[in-house]
């Protein structure tokens, strides 16, 4: 199932809060999670951090597994804040214009569950071509920060 992008925040509402650039190797998944934990502590996020880590892990894993480019390439993860919403964007180059999509995961198969998990845990998610020959996959989590009135 293809994600349906709903524009919930204008670019003017977004505040960039951090990024990490990773090598296309399996160890980068752990590095991204570790970096996120430090960022979340610094930013005093109150959302379910384990859920965010799982979604981040799935997207970085997919970027490492399916990304490709001629020569050296990297996976980039950016974190943004829009009000109380966290936006995580994972970007990687691809030689073919492959867009991520939710597949039919089976209990017997070794994969295919990543985007299904993201779809289940995120308040919103989408993918798009990044305009530079790559793909961008984004998830958002509402109420990642307590509001000023404590809700």
GROMACS .gro file of N, CA and C in nm:
model
  453
    1UNK      N    1   0.084  -0.118   0.000
    1UNK     CA    2   0.000   0.000   0.000
    1UNK      C    3   0.089   0.124   0.000
    2UNK      N    4   0.064   0.212  -0.092
    2UNK     CA    5   0.140   0.337  -0.100
    2UNK      C    6   0.097   0.433   0.009
    3UNK      N    7   0.190   0.505   0.069
    3UNK     CA    8   0.150   0.603   0.169
    3UNK      C    9   0.081   0.721   0.103
    4UNK      N   10  -0.009   0.782   0.174
    4UNK     CA   11  -0.076   0.902   0.125
    4UNK      C   12  -0.022   1.020   0.205
    5UNK      N   13   0.043   1.111   0.137
    5UNK     CA   14   0.103   1.225   0.207
    5UNK      C   15  -0.002   1.330   0.236
    6UNK      N   16  -0.007   1.365   0.360
    6UNK     CA   17  -0.093   1.474   0.405
    6UNK      C   18  -0.002   1.583   0.458
    7UNK      N   19  -0.013   1.700   0.403
    7UNK     CA   20   0.072   1.810   0.449
    7UNK      C   21   0.011   1.867   0.575
    8UNK      N   22   0.078   1.841   0.688
    8UNK     CA   23   0.026   1.884   0.816
    8UNK      C   24   0.098   2.007   0.868
    9UNK      N   25   0.217   2.031   0.821
    9UNK     CA   26   0.296   2.145   0.868
    9UNK      C   27   0.363   2.209   0.747
   10UNK      N   28   0.361   2.340   0.741
   10UNK     CA   29   0.433   2.407   0.634
   10UNK      C   30   0.582   2.405   0.671
   11UNK      N   31   0.666   2.421   0.571
   11UNK     CA   32   0.810   2.422   0.598
   11UNK      C   33   0.848   2.531   0.697
   12UNK      N   34   0.769   2.640   0.702
   12UNK     CA   35   0.797   2.747   0.797
   12UNK      C   36   0.771   2.708   0.941
   13UNK      N   37   0.685   2.606   0.959
   13UNK     CA   38   0.655   2.557   1.094
   13UNK      C   39   0.762   2.463   1.147
   14UNK      N   40   0.844   2.409   1.058
   14UNK     CA   41   0.943   2.309   1.097
   14UNK      C   42   1.070   2.374   1.152
   15UNK      N   43   1.118   2.318   1.262
   15UNK     CA   44   1.247   2.360   1.318
   15UNK      C   45   1.338   2.240   1.315
   16UNK      N   46   1.449   2.251   1.244
   16UNK     CA   47   1.548   2.143   1.236
   16UNK      C   48   1.614   2.131   1.371
   17UNK      N   49   1.621   2.008   1.424
   17UNK     CA   50   1.684   1.990   1.555
   17UNK      C   51   1.806   1.900   1.552
   18UNK      N   52   1.835   1.838   1.439
   18UNK     CA   53   1.956   1.757   1.433
   18UNK      C   54   1.960   1.666   1.313
   19UNK      N   55   2.078   1.611   1.286
   19UNK     CA   56   2.096   1.519   1.174
   19UNK      C   57   2.216   1.431   1.200
   20UNK      N   58   2.218   1.319   1.132
   20UNK     CA   59   2.333   1.231   1.132
   20UNK      C   60   2.348   1.176   0.991
   21UNK      N   61   2.472   1.163   0.947
   21UNK     CA   62   2.502   1.105   0.817
   21UNK      C   63   2.573   0.973   0.845
   22UNK      N   64   2.523   0.867   0.783
   22UNK     CA   65   2.566   0.731   0.814
   22UNK      C   66   2.622   0.660   0.692
   23UNK      N   67   2.716   0.572   0.716
   23UNK     CA   68   2.766   0.485   0.609
   23UNK      C   69   2.660   0.379   0.579
   24UNK      N   70   2.656   0.329   0.456
   24UNK     CA   71   2.556   0.227   0.422
   24UNK      C   72   2.600   0.088   0.470
   25UNK      N   73   2.596   0.069   0.600
   25UNK     CA   74   2.636  -0.059   0.661
   25UNK      C   75   2.542  -0.088   0.777
   26UNK      N   76   2.524  -0.217   0.809
   26UNK     CA   77   2.430  -0.254   0.916
   26UNK      C   78   2.458  -0.186   1.050
   27UNK      N   79   2.582  -0.162   1.085
   27UNK     CA   80   2.615  -0.098   1.214
   27UNK      C   81   2.557   0.043   1.224
   28UNK      N   82   2.521   0.103   1.114
   28UNK     CA   83   2.464   0.238   1.115
   28UNK      C   84   2.328   0.244   1.182
   29UNK      N   85   2.257   0.132   1.184
   29UNK     CA   86   2.126   0.130   1.249
   29UNK      C   87   2.142   0.159   1.398
   30UNK      N   88   2.237   0.092   1.462
   30UNK     CA   89   2.264   0.117   1.604
   30UNK      C   90   2.314   0.257   1.631
   31UNK      N   91   2.397   0.308   1.540
   31UNK     CA   92   2.446   0.446   1.555
   31UNK      C   93   2.332   0.546   1.550
   32UNK      N   94   2.237   0.524   1.458
   32UNK     CA   95   2.123   0.615   1.446
   32UNK      C   96   2.038   0.611   1.573
   33UNK      N   97   2.014   0.491   1.627
   33UNK     CA   98   1.936   0.480   1.751
   33UNK      C   99   2.007   0.549   1.868
   34UNK      N  100   2.136   0.528   1.879
   34UNK     CA  101   2.213   0.591   1.987
   34UNK      C  102   2.208   0.743   1.976
   35UNK      N  103   2.226   0.794   1.856
   35UNK     CA  104   2.222   0.938   1.833
   35UNK      C  105   2.084   0.992   1.869
   36UNK      N  106   1.979   0.917   1.830
   36UNK     CA  107   1.843   0.960   1.861
   36UNK      C  108   1.819   0.966   2.011
   37UNK      N  109   1.867   0.869   2.087
   37UNK     CA  110   1.849   0.870   2.233
   37UNK      C  111   1.911   0.995   2.294
   38UNK      N  112   2.030   1.033   2.247
   38UNK     CA  113   2.094   1.155   2.298
   38UNK      C  114   2.013   1.279   2.260
   39UNK      N  115   1.966   1.283   2.137
   39UNK     CA  116   1.886   1.396   2.090
   39UNK      C  117   1.756   1.406   2.170
   40UNK      N  118   1.690   1.293   2.191
   40UNK     CA  119   1.563   1.291   2.264
   40UNK      C  120   1.582   1.340   2.408
   41UNK      N  121   1.692   1.301   2.472
   41UNK     CA  122   1.719   1.347   2.609
   41UNK      C  123   1.744   1.497   2.610
   42UNK      N  124   1.822   1.544   2.514
   42UNK     CA  125   1.853   1.688   2.506
   42UNK      C  126   1.728   1.769   2.479
   43UNK      N  127   1.642   1.719   2.393
   43UNK     CA  128   1.520   1.790   2.353
   43UNK      C  129   1.403   1.767   2.450
   44UNK      N  130   1.423   1.681   2.548
   44UNK     CA  131   1.320   1.649   2.648
   44UNK      C  132   1.189   1.600   2.584
   45UNK      N  133   1.204   1.506   2.492
   45UNK     CA  134   1.087   1.448   2.427
   45UNK      C  135   1.012   1.360   2.526
   46UNK      N  136   0.879   1.360   2.513
   46UNK     CA  137   0.795   1.283   2.603
   46UNK      C  138   0.715   1.174   2.531
   47UNK      N  139   0.739   1.155   2.403
   47UNK     CA  140   0.668   1.052   2.327
   47UNK      C  141   0.725   0.914   2.360
   48UNK      N  142   0.661   0.807   2.315
   48UNK     CA  143   0.714   0.672   2.339
   48UNK      C  144   0.844   0.653   2.260
   49UNK      N  145   0.956   0.676   2.325
   49UNK     CA  146   1.086   0.670   2.258
   49UNK      C  147   1.117   0.533   2.199
   50UNK      N  148   1.081   0.421   2.265
   50UNK     CA  149   1.107   0.291   2.201
   50UNK      C  150   1.036   0.276   2.067
   51UNK      N  151   0.914   0.329   2.055
   51UNK     CA  152   0.843   0.324   1.926
   51UNK      C  153   0.919   0.403   1.820
   52UNK      N  154   0.969   0.521   1.858
   52UNK     CA  155   1.046   0.604   1.764
   52UNK      C  156   1.173   0.531   1.722
   53UNK      N  157   1.238   0.466   1.816
   53UNK     CA  158   1.361   0.392   1.784
   53UNK      C  159   1.332   0.277   1.688
   54UNK      N  160   1.221   0.207   1.708
   54UNK     CA  161   1.185   0.098   1.618
   54UNK      C  162   1.162   0.151   1.477
   55UNK      N  163   1.085   0.260   1.464
   55UNK     CA  164   1.058   0.318   1.332
   55UNK      C  165   1.187   0.365   1.267
   56UNK      N  166   1.272   0.433   1.343
   56UNK     CA  167   1.400   0.479   1.291
   56UNK      C  168   1.484   0.361   1.244
   57UNK      N  169   1.489   0.256   1.325
   57UNK     CA  170   1.566   0.137   1.288
   57UNK      C  171   1.516   0.077   1.157
   58UNK      N  172   1.385   0.069   1.142
   58UNK     CA  173   1.330   0.011   1.019
   58UNK      C  174   1.365   0.094   0.897
   59UNK      N  175   1.355   0.226   0.909
   59UNK     CA  176   1.384   0.311   0.793
   59UNK      C  177   1.532   0.312   0.759
   60UNK      N  178   1.619   0.316   0.859
   60UNK     CA  179   1.763   0.314   0.830
   60UNK      C  180   1.803   0.177   0.774
   61UNK      N  181   1.745   0.071   0.827
   61UNK     CA  182   1.773  -0.063   0.773
   61UNK      C  183   1.735  -0.069   0.626
   62UNK      N  184   1.615  -0.019   0.592
   62UNK     CA  185   1.572  -0.019   0.452
   62UNK      C  186   1.664   0.066   0.365
   63UNK      N  187   1.706   0.182   0.417
   63UNK     CA  188   1.795   0.270   0.340
   63UNK      C  189   1.927   0.201   0.312
   64UNK      N  190   1.981   0.132   0.411
   64UNK     CA  191   2.109   0.061   0.394
   64UNK      C  192   2.090  -0.057   0.297
   65UNK      N  193   1.980  -0.127   0.314
   65UNK     CA  194   1.957  -0.247   0.234
   65UNK      C  195   1.924  -0.217   0.088
   66UNK      N  196   1.844  -0.114   0.065
   66UNK     CA  197   1.794  -0.088  -0.069
   66UNK      C  198   1.857   0.033  -0.138
   67UNK      N  199   1.929   0.115  -0.066
   67UNK     CA  200   1.993   0.231  -0.127
   67UNK      C  201   2.111   0.188  -0.211
   68UNK      N  202   2.143   0.270  -0.308
   68UNK     CA  203   2.261   0.243  -0.391
   68UNK      C  204   2.293   0.367  -0.473
   69UNK      N  205   2.417   0.378  -0.507
   69UNK     CA  206   2.461   0.489  -0.592
   69UNK      C  207   2.599   0.453  -0.645
   70UNK      N  208   2.637   0.519  -0.748
   70UNK     CA  209   2.771   0.499  -0.800
   70UNK      C  210   2.869   0.567  -0.707
   71UNK      N  211   2.977   0.500  -0.675
   71UNK     CA  212   3.076   0.558  -0.585
   71UNK      C  213   3.029   0.553  -0.442
   72UNK      N  214   3.088   0.636  -0.358
   72UNK     CA  215   3.050   0.641  -0.217
   72UNK      C  216   2.915   0.706  -0.197
   73UNK      N  217   2.839   0.657  -0.104
   73UNK     CA  218   2.710   0.717  -0.074
   73UNK      C  219   2.683   0.705   0.075
   74UNK      N  220   2.590   0.785   0.120
   74UNK     CA  221   2.557   0.791   0.262
   74UNK      C  222   2.406   0.795   0.281
   75UNK      N  223   2.364   0.758   0.401
   75UNK     CA  224   2.225   0.770   0.445
   75UNK      C  225   2.221   0.890   0.538
   76UNK      N  226   2.123   0.975   0.523
   76UNK     CA  227   2.111   1.093   0.609
   76UNK      C  228   1.978   1.088   0.682
   77UNK      N  229   1.984   1.113   0.812
   77UNK     CA  230   1.863   1.121   0.894
   77UNK      C  231   1.855   1.262   0.951
   78UNK      N  232   1.741   1.327   0.932
   78UNK     CA  233   1.716   1.460   0.988
   78UNK      C  234   1.597   1.452   1.082
   79UNK      N  235   1.607   1.527   1.192
   79UNK     CA  236   1.499   1.538   1.289
   79UNK      C  237   1.450   1.682   1.290
   80UNK      N  238   1.317   1.697   1.295
   80UNK     CA  239   1.254   1.828   1.296
   80UNK      C  240   1.147   1.832   1.405
   81UNK      N  241   1.116   1.954   1.446
   81UNK     CA  242   1.007   1.976   1.540
   81UNK      C  243   0.910   2.074   1.475
   82UNK      N  244   0.782   2.041   1.481
   82UNK     CA  245   0.675   2.129   1.435
   82UNK      C  246   0.572   2.134   1.546
   83UNK      N  247   0.580   2.236   1.629
   83UNK     CA  248   0.495   2.240   1.747
   83UNK      C  249   0.533   2.127   1.840
   84UNK      N  250   0.440   2.037   1.868
   84UNK     CA  251   0.468   1.922   1.953
   84UNK      C  252   0.491   1.795   1.871
   85UNK      N  253   0.503   1.808   1.738
   85UNK     CA  254   0.521   1.694   1.649
   85UNK      C  255   0.667   1.674   1.613
   86UNK      N  256   0.711   1.549   1.621
   86UNK     CA  257   0.844   1.509   1.576
   86UNK      C  258   0.834   1.457   1.434
   87UNK      N  259   0.922   1.506   1.347
   87UNK     CA  260   0.932   1.454   1.211
   87UNK      C  261   1.072   1.398   1.192
   88UNK      N  262   1.079   1.274   1.146
   88UNK     CA  263   1.206   1.208   1.118
   88UNK      C  264   1.208   1.177   0.969
   89UNK      N  265   1.314   1.223   0.900
   89UNK     CA  266   1.327   1.204   0.756
   89UNK      C  267   1.455   1.128   0.726
   90UNK      N  268   1.442   1.015   0.658
   90UNK     CA  269   1.557   0.933   0.621
   90UNK      C  270   1.573   0.942   0.469
   91UNK      N  271   1.691   0.984   0.427
   91UNK     CA  272   1.719   1.007   0.284
   91UNK      C  273   1.834   0.917   0.240
   92UNK      N  274   1.816   0.855   0.125
   92UNK     CA  275   1.926   0.778   0.067
   92UNK      C  276   1.918   0.780  -0.085
   93UNK      N  277   2.032   0.765  -0.149
   93UNK     CA  278   2.033   0.761  -0.295
   93UNK      C  279   1.987   0.625  -0.345
   94UNK      N  280   1.927   0.624  -0.461
   94UNK     CA  281   1.890   0.500  -0.528
   94UNK      C  282   1.922   0.515  -0.675
   95UNK      N  283   1.973   0.408  -0.736
   95UNK     CA  284   2.002   0.416  -0.878
   95UNK      C  285   1.876   0.399  -0.962
   96UNK      N  286   1.779   0.329  -0.911
   96UNK     CA  287   1.650   0.316  -0.978
   96UNK      C  288   1.549   0.397  -0.897
   97UNK      N  289   1.448   0.444  -0.964
   97UNK     CA  290   1.348   0.527  -0.896
   97UNK      C  291   1.251   0.438  -0.817
   98UNK      N  292   1.304   0.366  -0.721
   98UNK     CA  293   1.222   0.278  -0.638
   98UNK      C  294   1.164   0.357  -0.521
   99UNK      N  295   1.035   0.348  -0.505
   99UNK     CA  296   0.970   0.414  -0.391
   99UNK      C  297   0.931   0.309  -0.291
  100UNK      N  298   0.957   0.335  -0.165
  100UNK     CA  299   0.916   0.238  -0.062
  100UNK      C  300   0.765   0.223  -0.061
  101UNK      N  301   0.720   0.103  -0.031
  101UNK     CA  302   0.578   0.078  -0.017
  101UNK      C  303   0.558  -0.039   0.079
  102UNK      N  304   0.445  -0.038   0.143
  102UNK     CA  305   0.411  -0.147   0.235
  102UNK      C  306   0.379  -0.270   0.152
  103UNK      N  307   0.451  -0.375   0.179
  103UNK     CA  308   0.426  -0.501   0.110
  103UNK      C  309   0.339  -0.591   0.194
  104UNK      N  310   0.321  -0.709   0.144
  104UNK     CA  311   0.246  -0.809   0.218
  104UNK      C  312   0.346  -0.893   0.296
  105UNK      N  313   0.360  -0.864   0.422
  105UNK     CA  314   0.453  -0.937   0.507
  105UNK      C  315   0.389  -1.069   0.548
  106UNK      N  316   0.471  -1.173   0.554
  106UNK     CA  317   0.421  -1.302   0.600
  106UNK      C  318   0.494  -1.341   0.727
  107UNK      N  319   0.435  -1.430   0.803
  107UNK     CA  320   0.498  -1.476   0.925
  107UNK      C  321   0.622  -1.560   0.895
  108UNK      N  322   0.623  -1.626   0.780
  108UNK     CA  323   0.735  -1.712   0.744
  108UNK      C  324   0.851  -1.637   0.682
  109UNK      N  325   0.824  -1.522   0.621
  109UNK     CA  326   0.927  -1.447   0.550
  109UNK      C  327   1.024  -1.379   0.645
  110UNK      N  328   1.142  -1.349   0.593
  110UNK     CA  329   1.245  -1.286   0.675
  110UNK      C  330   1.239  -1.135   0.674
  111UNK      N  331   1.152  -1.077   0.597
  111UNK     CA  332   1.145  -0.932   0.589
  111UNK      C  333   1.008  -0.888   0.544
  112UNK      N  334   0.999  -0.760   0.507
  112UNK     CA  335   0.874  -0.707   0.457
  112UNK      C  336   0.784  -0.644   0.561
  113UNK      N  337   0.831  -0.637   0.685
  113UNK     CA  338   0.747  -0.583   0.791
  113UNK      C  339   0.780  -0.439   0.827
  114UNK      N  340   0.892  -0.387   0.782
  114UNK     CA  341   0.940  -0.257   0.826
  114UNK      C  342   0.842  -0.144   0.808
  115UNK      N  343   0.792  -0.125   0.688
  115UNK     CA  344   0.699  -0.015   0.665
  115UNK      C  345   0.562  -0.043   0.723
  116UNK      N  346   0.527  -0.170   0.740
  116UNK     CA  347   0.402  -0.205   0.807
  116UNK      C  348   0.411  -0.160   0.953
  117UNK      N  349   0.526  -0.181   1.015
  117UNK     CA  350   0.549  -0.137   1.153
  117UNK      C  351   0.543   0.015   1.161
  118UNK      N  352   0.610   0.082   1.069
  118UNK     CA  353   0.610   0.229   1.068
  118UNK      C  354   0.467   0.280   1.053
  119UNK      N  355   0.394   0.222   0.962
  119UNK     CA  356   0.254   0.265   0.940
  119UNK      C  357   0.171   0.247   1.067
  120UNK      N  358   0.196   0.139   1.140
  120UNK     CA  359   0.119   0.111   1.262
  120UNK      C  360   0.155   0.204   1.377
  121UNK      N  361   0.283   0.243   1.387
  121UNK     CA  362   0.327   0.322   1.502
  121UNK      C  363   0.323   0.474   1.481
  122UNK      N  364   0.342   0.518   1.358
  122UNK     CA  365   0.351   0.662   1.329
  122UNK      C  366   0.212   0.724   1.322
  123UNK      N  367   0.206   0.851   1.354
  123UNK     CA  368   0.081   0.925   1.333
  123UNK      C  369   0.065   0.961   1.186
  124UNK      N  370   0.176   0.967   1.114
  124UNK     CA  371   0.174   0.992   0.970
  124UNK      C  372   0.307   0.944   0.913
  125UNK      N  373   0.308   0.906   0.787
  125UNK     CA  374   0.433   0.870   0.719
  125UNK      C  375   0.411   0.883   0.569
  126UNK      N  376   0.519   0.902   0.496
  126UNK     CA  377   0.512   0.908   0.350
  126UNK      C  378   0.652   0.889   0.293
  127UNK      N  379   0.656   0.871   0.164
  127UNK     CA  380   0.784   0.865   0.092
  127UNK      C  381   0.769   0.946  -0.035
  128UNK      N  382   0.884   0.994  -0.083
  128UNK     CA  383   0.883   1.072  -0.206
  128UNK      C  384   1.023   1.073  -0.264
  129UNK      N  385   1.032   1.102  -0.393
  129UNK     CA  386   1.162   1.123  -0.454
  129UNK      C  387   1.216   1.253  -0.398
  130UNK      N  388   1.345   1.257  -0.371
  130UNK     CA  389   1.400   1.376  -0.306
  130UNK      C  390   1.446   1.484  -0.403
  131UNK      N  391   1.432   1.461  -0.532
  131UNK     CA  392   1.471   1.561  -0.630
  131UNK      C  393   1.619   1.559  -0.663
  132UNK      N  394   1.693   1.471  -0.598
  132UNK     CA  395   1.837   1.459  -0.623
  132UNK      C  396   1.876   1.316  -0.659
  133UNK      N  397   1.779   1.242  -0.710
  133UNK     CA  398   1.807   1.104  -0.747
  133UNK      C  399   1.799   1.007  -0.632
  134UNK      N  400   1.736   1.048  -0.525
  134UNK     CA  401   1.723   0.961  -0.409
  134UNK      C  402   1.581   0.952  -0.363
  135UNK      N  403   1.564   0.889  -0.249
  135UNK     CA  404   1.431   0.873  -0.192
  135UNK      C  405   1.434   0.922  -0.047
  136UNK      N  406   1.322   0.979  -0.006
  136UNK     CA  407   1.305   1.031   0.128
  136UNK      C  408   1.185   0.959   0.189
  137UNK      N  409   1.205   0.901   0.308
  137UNK     CA  410   1.096   0.837   0.381
  137UNK      C  411   1.084   0.909   0.514
  138UNK      N  412   0.963   0.950   0.548
  138UNK     CA  413   0.938   1.036   0.663
  138UNK      C  414   0.832   0.973   0.753
  139UNK      N  415   0.853   0.984   0.884
  139UNK     CA  416   0.744   0.954   0.977
  139UNK      C  417   0.729   1.069   1.074
  140UNK      N  418   0.607   1.084   1.125
  140UNK     CA  419   0.578   1.187   1.224
  140UNK      C  420   0.512   1.124   1.345
  141UNK      N  421   0.544   1.182   1.461
  141UNK     CA  422   0.484   1.141   1.588
  141UNK      C  423   0.427   1.267   1.653
  142UNK      N  424   0.296   1.267   1.671
  142UNK     CA  425   0.231   1.380   1.739
  142UNK      C  426   0.260   1.372   1.888
  143UNK      N  427   0.249   1.483   1.954
  143UNK     CA  428   0.265   1.490   2.100
  143UNK      C  429   0.399   1.432   2.145
  144UNK      N  430   0.503   1.462   2.068
  144UNK     CA  431   0.638   1.418   2.105
  144UNK      C  432   0.695   1.501   2.219
  145UNK      N  433   0.637   1.617   2.240
  145UNK     CA  434   0.674   1.706   2.350
  145UNK      C  435   0.547   1.743   2.425
  146UNK      N  436   0.562   1.762   2.553
  146UNK     CA  437   0.449   1.814   2.632
  146UNK      C  438   0.421   1.956   2.588
  147UNK      N  439   0.296   1.990   2.579
  147UNK     CA  440   0.262   2.127   2.543
  147UNK      C  441   0.283   2.217   2.664
  148UNK      N  442   0.275   2.345   2.641
  148UNK     CA  443   0.296   2.443   2.750
  148UNK      C  444   0.195   2.425   2.862
  149UNK      N  445   0.073   2.376   2.828
  149UNK     CA  446  -0.028   2.360   2.933
  149UNK      C  447  -0.024   2.222   2.999
  150UNK      N  448   0.080   2.142   2.966
  150UNK     CA  449   0.099   2.012   3.032
  150UNK      C  450   0.023   1.897   2.971
  151UNK      N  451  -0.039   1.919   2.852
  151UNK     CA  452  -0.113   1.810   2.789
  151UNK      C  453  -0.034   1.745   2.678
   0.00000   0.00000   0.00000
